[in-house]
Short mmCIF file of C-alpha atoms in Angstrom, two decimals:
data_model
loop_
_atom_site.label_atom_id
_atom_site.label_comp_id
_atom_site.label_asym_id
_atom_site.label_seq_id
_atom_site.Cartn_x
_atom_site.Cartn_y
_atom_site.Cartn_z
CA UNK A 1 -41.43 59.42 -9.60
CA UNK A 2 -45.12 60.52 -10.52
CA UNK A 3 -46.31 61.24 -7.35
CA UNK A 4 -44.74 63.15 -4.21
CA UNK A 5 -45.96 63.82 -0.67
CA UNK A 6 -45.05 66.39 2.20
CA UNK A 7 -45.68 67.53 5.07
CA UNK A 8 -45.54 71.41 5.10
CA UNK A 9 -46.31 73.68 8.80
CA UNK A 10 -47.90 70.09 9.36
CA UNK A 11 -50.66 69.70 6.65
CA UNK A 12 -50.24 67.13 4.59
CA UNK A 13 -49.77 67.62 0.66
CA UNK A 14 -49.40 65.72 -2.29
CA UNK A 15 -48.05 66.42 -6.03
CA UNK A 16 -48.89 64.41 -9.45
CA UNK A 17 -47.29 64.98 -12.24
CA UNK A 18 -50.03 65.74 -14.38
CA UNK A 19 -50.00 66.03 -18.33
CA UNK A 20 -47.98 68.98 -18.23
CA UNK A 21 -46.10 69.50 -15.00
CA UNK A 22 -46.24 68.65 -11.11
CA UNK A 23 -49.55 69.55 -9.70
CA UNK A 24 -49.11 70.54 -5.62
CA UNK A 25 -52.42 70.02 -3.80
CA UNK A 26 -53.42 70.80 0.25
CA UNK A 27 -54.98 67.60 1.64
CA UNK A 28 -56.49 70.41 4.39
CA UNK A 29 -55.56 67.58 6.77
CA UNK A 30 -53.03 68.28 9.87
CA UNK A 31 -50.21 65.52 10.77
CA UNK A 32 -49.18 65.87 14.18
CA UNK A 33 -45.60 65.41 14.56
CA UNK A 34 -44.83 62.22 16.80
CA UNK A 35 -48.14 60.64 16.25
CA UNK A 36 -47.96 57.34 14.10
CA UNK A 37 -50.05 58.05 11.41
CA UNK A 38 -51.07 55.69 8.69
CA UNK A 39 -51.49 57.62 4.85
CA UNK A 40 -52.49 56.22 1.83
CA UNK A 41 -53.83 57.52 -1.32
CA UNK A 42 -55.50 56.35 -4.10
CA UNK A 43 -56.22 57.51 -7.54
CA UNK A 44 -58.76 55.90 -10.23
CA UNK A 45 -57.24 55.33 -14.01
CA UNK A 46 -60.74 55.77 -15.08
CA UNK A 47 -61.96 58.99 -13.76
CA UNK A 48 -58.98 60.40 -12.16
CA UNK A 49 -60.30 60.62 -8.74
CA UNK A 50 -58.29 60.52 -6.01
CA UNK A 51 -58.87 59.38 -1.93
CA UNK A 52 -56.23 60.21 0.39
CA UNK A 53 -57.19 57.96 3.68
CA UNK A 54 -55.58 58.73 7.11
CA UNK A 55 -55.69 56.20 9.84
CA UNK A 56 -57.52 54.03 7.36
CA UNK A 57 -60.57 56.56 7.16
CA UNK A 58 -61.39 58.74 3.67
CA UNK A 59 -60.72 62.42 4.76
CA UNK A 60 -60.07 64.10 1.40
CA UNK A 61 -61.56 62.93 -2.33
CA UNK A 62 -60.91 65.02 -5.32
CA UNK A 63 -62.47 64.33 -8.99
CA UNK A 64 -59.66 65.53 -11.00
CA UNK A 65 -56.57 64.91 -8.97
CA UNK A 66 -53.85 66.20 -11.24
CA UNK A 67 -55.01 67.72 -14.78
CA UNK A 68 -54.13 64.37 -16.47
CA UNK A 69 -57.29 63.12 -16.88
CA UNK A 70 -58.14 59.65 -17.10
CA UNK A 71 -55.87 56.58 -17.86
CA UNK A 72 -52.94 55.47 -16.16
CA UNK A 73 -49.21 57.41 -15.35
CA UNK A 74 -46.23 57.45 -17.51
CA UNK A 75 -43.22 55.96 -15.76
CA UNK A 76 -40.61 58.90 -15.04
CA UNK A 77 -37.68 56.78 -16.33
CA UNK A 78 -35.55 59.89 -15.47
CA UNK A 79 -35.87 59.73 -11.86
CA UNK A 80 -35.03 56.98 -9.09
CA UNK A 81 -38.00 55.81 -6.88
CA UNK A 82 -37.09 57.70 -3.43
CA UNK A 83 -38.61 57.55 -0.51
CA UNK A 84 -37.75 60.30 2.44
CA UNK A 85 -36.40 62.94 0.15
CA UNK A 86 -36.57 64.67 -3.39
CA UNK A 87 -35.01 62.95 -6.53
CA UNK A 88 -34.25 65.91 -9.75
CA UNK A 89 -31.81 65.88 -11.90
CA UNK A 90 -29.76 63.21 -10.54
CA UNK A 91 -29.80 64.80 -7.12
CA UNK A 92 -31.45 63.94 -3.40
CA UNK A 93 -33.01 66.47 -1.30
CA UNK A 94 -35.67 68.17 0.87
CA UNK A 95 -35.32 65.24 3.55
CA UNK A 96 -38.32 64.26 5.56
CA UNK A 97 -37.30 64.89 9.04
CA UNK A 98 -39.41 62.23 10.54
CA UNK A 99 -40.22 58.68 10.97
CA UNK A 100 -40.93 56.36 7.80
CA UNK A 101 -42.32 52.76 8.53
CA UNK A 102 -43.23 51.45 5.77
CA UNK A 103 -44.41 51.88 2.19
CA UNK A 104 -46.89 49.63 -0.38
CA UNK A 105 -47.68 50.63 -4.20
CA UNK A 106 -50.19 48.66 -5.39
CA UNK A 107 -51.00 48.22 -9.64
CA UNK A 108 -54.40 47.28 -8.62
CA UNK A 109 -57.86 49.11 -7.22
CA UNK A 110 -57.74 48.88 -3.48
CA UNK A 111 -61.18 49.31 -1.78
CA UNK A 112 -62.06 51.30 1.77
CA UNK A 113 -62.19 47.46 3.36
CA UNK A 114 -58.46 46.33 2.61
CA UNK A 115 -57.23 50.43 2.99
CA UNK A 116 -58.82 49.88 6.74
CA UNK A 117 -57.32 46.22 7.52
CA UNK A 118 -54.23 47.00 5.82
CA UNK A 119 -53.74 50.61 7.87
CA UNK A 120 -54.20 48.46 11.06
CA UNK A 121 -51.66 45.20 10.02
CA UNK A 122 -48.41 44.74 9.83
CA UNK A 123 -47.38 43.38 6.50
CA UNK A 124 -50.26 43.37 3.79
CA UNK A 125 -52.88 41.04 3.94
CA UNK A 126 -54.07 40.85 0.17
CA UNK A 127 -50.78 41.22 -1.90
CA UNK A 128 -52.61 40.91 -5.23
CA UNK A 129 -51.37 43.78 -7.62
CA UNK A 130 -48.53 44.57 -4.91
CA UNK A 131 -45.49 45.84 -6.34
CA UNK A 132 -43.74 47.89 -3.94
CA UNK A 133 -43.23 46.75 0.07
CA UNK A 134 -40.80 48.60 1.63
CA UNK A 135 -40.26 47.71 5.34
CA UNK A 136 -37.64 49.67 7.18
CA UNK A 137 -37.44 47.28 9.67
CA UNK A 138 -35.79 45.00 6.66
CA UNK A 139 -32.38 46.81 6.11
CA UNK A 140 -29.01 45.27 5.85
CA UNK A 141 -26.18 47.70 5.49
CA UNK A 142 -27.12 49.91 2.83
CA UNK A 143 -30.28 47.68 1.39
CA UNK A 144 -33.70 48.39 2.48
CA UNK A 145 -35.40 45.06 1.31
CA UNK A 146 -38.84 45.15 -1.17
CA UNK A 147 -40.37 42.26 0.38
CA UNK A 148 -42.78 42.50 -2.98
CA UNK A 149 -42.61 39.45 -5.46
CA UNK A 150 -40.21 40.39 -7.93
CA UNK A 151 -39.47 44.42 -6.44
CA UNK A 152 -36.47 45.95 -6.31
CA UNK A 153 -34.13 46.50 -3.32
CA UNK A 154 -33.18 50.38 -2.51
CA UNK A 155 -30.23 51.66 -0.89
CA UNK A 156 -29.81 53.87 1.73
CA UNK A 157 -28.44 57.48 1.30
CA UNK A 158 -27.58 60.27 2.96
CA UNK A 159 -26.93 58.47 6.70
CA UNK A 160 -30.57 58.06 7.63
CA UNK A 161 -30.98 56.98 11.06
CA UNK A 162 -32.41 53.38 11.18
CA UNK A 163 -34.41 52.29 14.09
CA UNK A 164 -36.62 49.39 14.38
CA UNK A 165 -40.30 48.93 14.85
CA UNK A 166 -40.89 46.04 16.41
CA UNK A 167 -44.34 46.78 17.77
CA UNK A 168 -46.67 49.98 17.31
CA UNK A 169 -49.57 50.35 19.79
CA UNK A 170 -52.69 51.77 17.87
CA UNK A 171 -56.15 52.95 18.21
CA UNK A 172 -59.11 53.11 15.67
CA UNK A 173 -61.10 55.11 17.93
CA UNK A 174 -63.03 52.18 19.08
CA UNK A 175 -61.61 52.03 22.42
CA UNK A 176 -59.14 49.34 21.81
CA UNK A 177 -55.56 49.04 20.85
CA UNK A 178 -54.41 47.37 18.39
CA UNK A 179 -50.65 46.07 18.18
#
């Protein structure tokens, strides 16, 4: 993995791994436990800034996100992509006690527009560049299905607890609910 997120006294935090090492950095910006909240985060190859978007909305940019400077990440061939937990050394840990819906990793520059729509939809609506989907409502036994052309499956471990999403009620502070 090159990039980590947590939730810590519930502030929201993110880590890089920079040129040298991992880089932890406060967002600033609370996550109420049992409120459906929508993250995503985005970081430019060519000037290393990043946008971290809750609820579809920019609430934190940064210019130099992680040390590294400009161009793209190094795959960490030594590590397992994860999702709910810590990978090092060949071991899981540091669960996320919460709820996970679902997660997207795009190779491609996503603009405010499609981070807005895409906060608000269920299943992406541009999948250009998309090379992660993970949608937890897509498990069987032990897989958790990449519903990404060409992505690879994951596997379930250490007994999460599985429960479907069928329908999330939302609001964009418009004074309508989305679903």
């Amino acid at each position: 993995n090159i990039w980590e997120f947590a939730i810590r006294s519930g502030t929201l935090y993110y880590a890089l791994n920079g040129a040298t090492n991992w880089v932890w950095q406060n967002t600033y910006e609370s996550i109420t436990a049992g409120i459906w909240t929508h993250v995503a985060v985005t970081r430019a190859a060519s000037s290393a800034a990043l946008k971290v978007y809750l609820n579809g909305h920019i609430d934190t940019t940064t210019a130099n996100a992680d040390g590294l400077g400009t161009g793209t990440f190094s795959a960490d061939t030594g590590r397992e992509f994860t999702v709910g937990a810590r990978y090092n050394a060949g071991t899981r840990g540091s669960f996320f006690s919460g709820g996970i819906d679902e997660v997207r990793v795009w190779r491609a520059n996503r603009s405010d527009a499609q981070i807005l729509q895409d906060a608000y939809t269920w299943n992406a609506t541009d999948t250009t560049g998309l090379i992660t989907y993970i949608d937890f409502n897509d498990i069987s036994g032990t897989t958790v299905y990449n519903r990404a052309s060409g992505g690879t499956n994951l596997s379930t471990a250490g007994s999460p607890t599985i429960s479907n999403v069928a329908v999330t009620d939302l609001t964009k502070g418009d004074g309508k609910t989305y679903i």
